Amino acid sequence: MLRPALGLAVAIALGCSGMRAMEEDRAYQAGVAEVARIDVREHREPPVAVAVTAYGQLPDACTQLDRVRQDRHGSGIDVTLTTRRESGAACAAAPQPFIKTFQLMVDGFAPGLYFVTVNGVSGSFQVFNDPNAPDRFERDRIW
């Protein structure tokens, strides 16, 4: 009666150690970029375009920006800038500044005020429905 329980415990232990080995074999480690501030610029004339520039720093020269993920929630857009770092890479822990500019996906947005948050740093922009709106970029408030 003890043998099946012992066999199960050994199988679980071996399975867990296999998972640890898989973690160590990953080519890259994923992370999230540290953003210090953002600038939001909007182009008012149709088609509406909104560009966001994020300023921040990476922990070392081995860490790179990876992806920009956008999720809309009502009048808010949450943006996540992810990072990747080669597993086992040897780099001094010297912060590396970065500037990343990307376009928000605002096709079909109704006129109104919208908020954007990039890794916890917020800004806003406004979509206008005024055909007389000037053809220029408008600089946004920085919070």
PDB file of C-alpha atoms in Angstrom:
ATOM      1  CA  MET A   1       0.000   0.000   0.000  1.00  0.00           C
ATOM      2  CA  LEU A   2       2.935   2.310   0.662  1.00  0.00           C
ATOM      3  CA  ARG A   3       4.541   1.549  -2.696  1.00  0.00           C
ATOM      4  CA  PRO A   4       1.947   3.346  -4.918  1.00  0.00           C
ATOM      5  CA  ALA A   5       2.171   6.470  -2.759  1.00  0.00           C
ATOM      6  CA  LEU A   6       5.967   6.352  -2.853  1.00  0.00           C
ATOM      7  CA  GLY A   7       5.901   5.901  -6.640  1.00  0.00           C
ATOM      8  CA  LEU A   8       3.590   8.905  -6.977  1.00  0.00           C
ATOM      9  CA  ALA A   9       5.861  11.072  -4.810  1.00  0.00           C
ATOM     10  CA  VAL A  10       8.927  10.073  -6.882  1.00  0.00           C
ATOM     11  CA  ALA A  11       7.056  10.825 -10.133  1.00  0.00           C
ATOM     12  CA  ILE A  12       6.026  14.274  -8.874  1.00  0.00           C
ATOM     13  CA  ALA A  13       9.563  15.072  -7.716  1.00  0.00           C
ATOM     14  CA  LEU A  14      11.047  14.014 -11.056  1.00  0.00           C
ATOM     15  CA  GLY A  15       8.411  16.014 -12.942  1.00  0.00           C
ATOM     16  CA  CYS A  16       9.187  19.154 -10.933  1.00  0.00           C
ATOM     17  CA  SER A  17      12.909  18.811 -11.489  1.00  0.00           C
ATOM     18  CA  GLY A  18      12.218  18.483 -15.211  1.00  0.00           C
ATOM     19  CA  MET A  19      10.288  21.769 -15.120  1.00  0.00           C
ATOM     20  CA  ARG A  20      13.246  23.501 -13.472  1.00  0.00           C
ATOM     21  CA  ALA A  21      15.531  22.186 -16.220  1.00  0.00           C
ATOM     22  CA  MET A  22      13.137  23.559 -18.853  1.00  0.00           C
ATOM     23  CA  GLU A  23      13.251  26.993 -17.181  1.00  0.00           C
ATOM     24  CA  GLU A  24      17.054  26.996 -17.304  1.00  0.00           C
ATOM     25  CA  ASP A  25      17.050  26.028 -20.992  1.00  0.00           C
ATOM     26  CA  ARG A  26      15.031  29.059 -22.121  1.00  0.00           C
ATOM     27  CA  ALA A  27      16.893  31.187 -24.640  1.00  0.00           C
ATOM     28  CA  TYR A  28      15.509  34.474 -23.292  1.00  0.00           C
ATOM     29  CA  GLN A  29      14.159  35.924 -20.077  1.00  0.00           C
ATOM     30  CA  ALA A  30      11.075  38.121 -20.449  1.00  0.00           C
ATOM     31  CA  GLY A  31      10.471  41.327 -18.521  1.00  0.00           C
ATOM     32  CA  VAL A  32       8.755  44.713 -18.532  1.00  0.00           C
ATOM     33  CA  ALA A  33      10.544  47.968 -19.395  1.00  0.00           C
ATOM     34  CA  GLU A  34      10.943  50.711 -16.793  1.00  0.00           C
ATOM     35  CA  VAL A  35       9.238  53.805 -18.251  1.00  0.00           C
ATOM     36  CA  ALA A  36       9.974  57.227 -16.723  1.00  0.00           C
ATOM     37  CA  ARG A  37       7.716  59.415 -18.887  1.00  0.00           C
ATOM     38  CA  ILE A  38       5.701  59.508 -22.088  1.00  0.00           C
ATOM     39  CA  ASP A  39       4.826  62.126 -24.707  1.00  0.00           C
ATOM     40  CA  VAL A  40       1.556  61.777 -26.618  1.00  0.00           C
ATOM     41  CA  ARG A  41       1.107  63.524 -29.974  1.00  0.00           C
ATOM     42  CA  GLU A  42      -2.084  63.523 -31.968  1.00  0.00           C
ATOM     43  CA  HIS A  43      -2.684  64.317 -35.602  1.00  0.00           C
ATOM     44  CA  ARG A  44      -6.162  65.836 -35.660  1.00  0.00           C
ATOM     45  CA  GLU A  45      -7.013  65.701 -39.342  1.00  0.00           C
ATOM     46  CA  PRO A  46      -8.571  62.460 -40.580  1.00  0.00           C
ATOM     47  CA  PRO A  47      -7.294  59.870 -40.516  1.00  0.00           C
ATOM     48  CA  VAL A  48      -6.625  60.443 -36.835  1.00  0.00           C
ATOM     49  CA  ALA A  49      -3.198  59.242 -35.730  1.00  0.00           C
ATOM     50  CA  VAL A  50      -1.720  59.174 -32.239  1.00  0.00           C
ATOM     51  CA  ALA A  51       1.992  58.646 -31.611  1.00  0.00           C
ATOM     52  CA  VAL A  52       3.401  57.858 -28.184  1.00  0.00           C
ATOM     53  CA  THR A  53       7.060  58.223 -27.262  1.00  0.00           C
ATOM     54  CA  ALA A  54       8.169  56.378 -24.130  1.00  0.00           C
ATOM     55  CA  TYR A  55      11.375  57.330 -22.315  1.00  0.00           C
ATOM     56  CA  GLY A  56      12.974  54.978 -19.833  1.00  0.00           C
ATOM     57  CA  GLN A  57      15.889  52.759 -19.058  1.00  0.00           C
ATOM     58  CA  LEU A  58      16.826  49.132 -19.353  1.00  0.00           C
ATOM     59  CA  PRO A  59      18.808  47.461 -16.546  1.00  0.00           C
ATOM     60  CA  ASP A  60      21.831  46.580 -18.723  1.00  0.00           C
ATOM     61  CA  ALA A  61      23.146  46.399 -22.280  1.00  0.00           C
ATOM     62  CA  CYS A  62      21.990  42.781 -22.648  1.00  0.00           C
ATOM     63  CA  THR A  63      18.316  43.681 -22.184  1.00  0.00           C
ATOM     64  CA  GLN A  64      16.388  44.791 -25.279  1.00  0.00           C
ATOM     65  CA  LEU A  65      12.894  46.141 -25.898  1.00  0.00           C
ATOM     66  CA  ASP A  66      10.791  43.344 -27.310  1.00  0.00           C
ATOM     67  CA  ARG A  67       7.080  44.000 -27.940  1.00  0.00           C
ATOM     68  CA  VAL A  68       4.450  46.714 -27.670  1.00  0.00           C
ATOM     69  CA  ARG A  69       1.089  45.292 -26.553  1.00  0.00           C
ATOM     70  CA  GLN A  70      -2.038  47.492 -26.578  1.00  0.00           C
ATOM     71  CA  ASP A  71      -5.296  46.707 -24.771  1.00  0.00           C
ATOM     72  CA  ARG A  72      -8.286  49.063 -24.903  1.00  0.00           C
ATOM     73  CA  HIS A  73     -10.649  49.381 -21.948  1.00  0.00           C
ATOM     74  CA  GLY A  74     -13.401  51.936 -22.637  1.00  0.00           C
ATOM     75  CA  SER A  75     -11.706  55.344 -22.877  1.00  0.00           C
ATOM     76  CA  GLY A  76      -8.349  53.933 -21.766  1.00  0.00           C
ATOM     77  CA  ILE A  77      -5.556  52.186 -23.603  1.00  0.00           C
ATOM     78  CA  ASP A  78      -3.096  50.130 -21.586  1.00  0.00           C
ATOM     79  CA  VAL A  79       0.245  49.660 -23.314  1.00  0.00           C
ATOM     80  CA  THR A  80       2.866  47.198 -22.122  1.00  0.00           C
ATOM     81  CA  LEU A  81       6.446  47.467 -23.346  1.00  0.00           C
ATOM     82  CA  THR A  82       8.090  44.106 -22.792  1.00  0.00           C
ATOM     83  CA  THR A  83      11.790  43.276 -22.731  1.00  0.00           C
ATOM     84  CA  ARG A  84      13.901  40.250 -23.427  1.00  0.00           C
ATOM     85  CA  ARG A  85      17.350  39.291 -22.260  1.00  0.00           C
ATOM     86  CA  GLU A  86      19.438  36.360 -23.397  1.00  0.00           C
ATOM     87  CA  SER A  87      19.611  33.802 -20.595  1.00  0.00           C
ATOM     88  CA  GLY A  88      23.055  33.549 -19.086  1.00  0.00           C
ATOM     89  CA  ALA A  89      24.363  36.680 -20.810  1.00  0.00           C
ATOM     90  CA  ALA A  90      27.032  38.483 -18.803  1.00  0.00           C
ATOM     91  CA  CYS A  91      26.530  42.246 -18.691  1.00  0.00           C
ATOM     92  CA  ALA A  92      27.420  44.849 -16.129  1.00  0.00           C
ATOM     93  CA  ALA A  93      24.369  46.242 -14.372  1.00  0.00           C
ATOM     94  CA  ALA A  94      24.688  49.664 -16.030  1.00  0.00           C
ATOM     95  CA  PRO A  95      21.305  51.219 -16.905  1.00  0.00           C
ATOM     96  CA  GLN A  96      20.808  51.905 -20.608  1.00  0.00           C
ATOM     97  CA  PRO A  97      18.406  54.707 -21.627  1.00  0.00           C
ATOM     98  CA  PHE A  98      15.854  54.067 -24.356  1.00  0.00           C
ATOM     99  CA  ILE A  99      13.365  56.036 -26.428  1.00  0.00           C
ATOM    100  CA  LYS A 100      10.587  54.083 -28.141  1.00  0.00           C
ATOM    101  CA  THR A 101       7.977  55.697 -30.427  1.00  0.00           C
ATOM    102  CA  PHE A 102       4.922  53.757 -31.590  1.00  0.00           C
ATOM    103  CA  GLN A 103       1.480  54.431 -33.034  1.00  0.00           C
ATOM    104  CA  LEU A 104      -1.672  53.786 -31.026  1.00  0.00           C
ATOM    105  CA  MET A 105      -4.408  51.839 -32.764  1.00  0.00           C
ATOM    106  CA  VAL A 106      -7.179  54.474 -32.749  1.00  0.00           C
ATOM    107  CA  ASP A 107      -9.114  53.600 -35.905  1.00  0.00           C
ATOM    108  CA  GLY A 108     -12.817  54.009 -35.293  1.00  0.00           C
ATOM    109  CA  PHE A 109     -12.508  55.944 -32.018  1.00  0.00           C
ATOM    110  CA  ALA A 110     -15.445  58.271 -31.408  1.00  0.00           C
ATOM    111  CA  PRO A 111     -14.699  61.935 -30.621  1.00  0.00           C
ATOM    112  CA  GLY A 112     -13.710  62.343 -26.987  1.00  0.00           C
ATOM    113  CA  LEU A 113     -10.951  62.308 -24.408  1.00  0.00           C
ATOM    114  CA  TYR A 114      -8.869  59.135 -24.092  1.00  0.00           C
ATOM    115  CA  PHE A 115      -6.198  58.046 -21.642  1.00  0.00           C
ATOM    116  CA  VAL A 116      -3.093  56.012 -22.360  1.00  0.00           C
ATOM    117  CA  THR A 117      -0.931  54.259 -19.781  1.00  0.00           C
ATOM    118  CA  VAL A 118       2.469  52.828 -20.719  1.00  0.00           C
ATOM    119  CA  ASN A 119       3.878  50.540 -18.015  1.00  0.00           C
ATOM    120  CA  GLY A 120       2.205  52.658 -15.337  1.00  0.00           C
ATOM    121  CA  VAL A 121       2.939  56.133 -16.782  1.00  0.00           C
ATOM    122  CA  SER A 122      -0.183  57.989 -17.988  1.00  0.00           C
ATOM    123  CA  GLY A 123      -1.061  60.612 -20.574  1.00  0.00           C
ATOM    124  CA  SER A 124      -4.123  61.612 -22.583  1.00  0.00           C
ATOM    125  CA  PHE A 125      -5.215  62.645 -26.053  1.00  0.00           C
ATOM    126  CA  GLN A 126      -8.402  63.864 -27.651  1.00  0.00           C
ATOM    127  CA  VAL A 127     -10.120  62.746 -30.826  1.00  0.00           C
ATOM    128  CA  PHE A 128     -11.941  65.619 -32.532  1.00  0.00           C
ATOM    129  CA  ASN A 129     -14.701  65.509 -35.097  1.00  0.00           C
ATOM    130  CA  ASP A 130     -14.023  69.035 -36.334  1.00  0.00           C
ATOM    131  CA  PRO A 131     -13.207  69.316 -40.057  1.00  0.00           C
ATOM    132  CA  ASN A 132     -11.574  72.694 -39.306  1.00  0.00           C
ATOM    133  CA  ALA A 133      -9.084  71.204 -36.845  1.00  0.00           C
ATOM    134  CA  PRO A 134      -5.548  72.329 -37.718  1.00  0.00           C
ATOM    135  CA  ASP A 135      -3.274  69.867 -39.479  1.00  0.00           C
ATOM    136  CA  ARG A 136      -0.634  69.652 -36.790  1.00  0.00           C
ATOM    137  CA  PHE A 137       0.560  67.543 -33.916  1.00  0.00           C
ATOM    138  CA  GLU A 138      -0.619  68.595 -30.487  1.00  0.00           C
ATOM    139  CA  ARG A 139       1.626  67.924 -27.520  1.00  0.00           C
ATOM    140  CA  ASP A 140      -0.106  66.351 -24.552  1.00  0.00           C
ATOM    141  CA  ARG A 141       0.097  66.938 -20.853  1.00  0.00           C
ATOM    142  CA  ILE A 142       2.519  64.684 -19.029  1.00  0.00           C
ATOM    143  CA  TRP A 143       1.384  63.314 -15.687  1.00  0.00           C
TER     144      TRP A 143
END
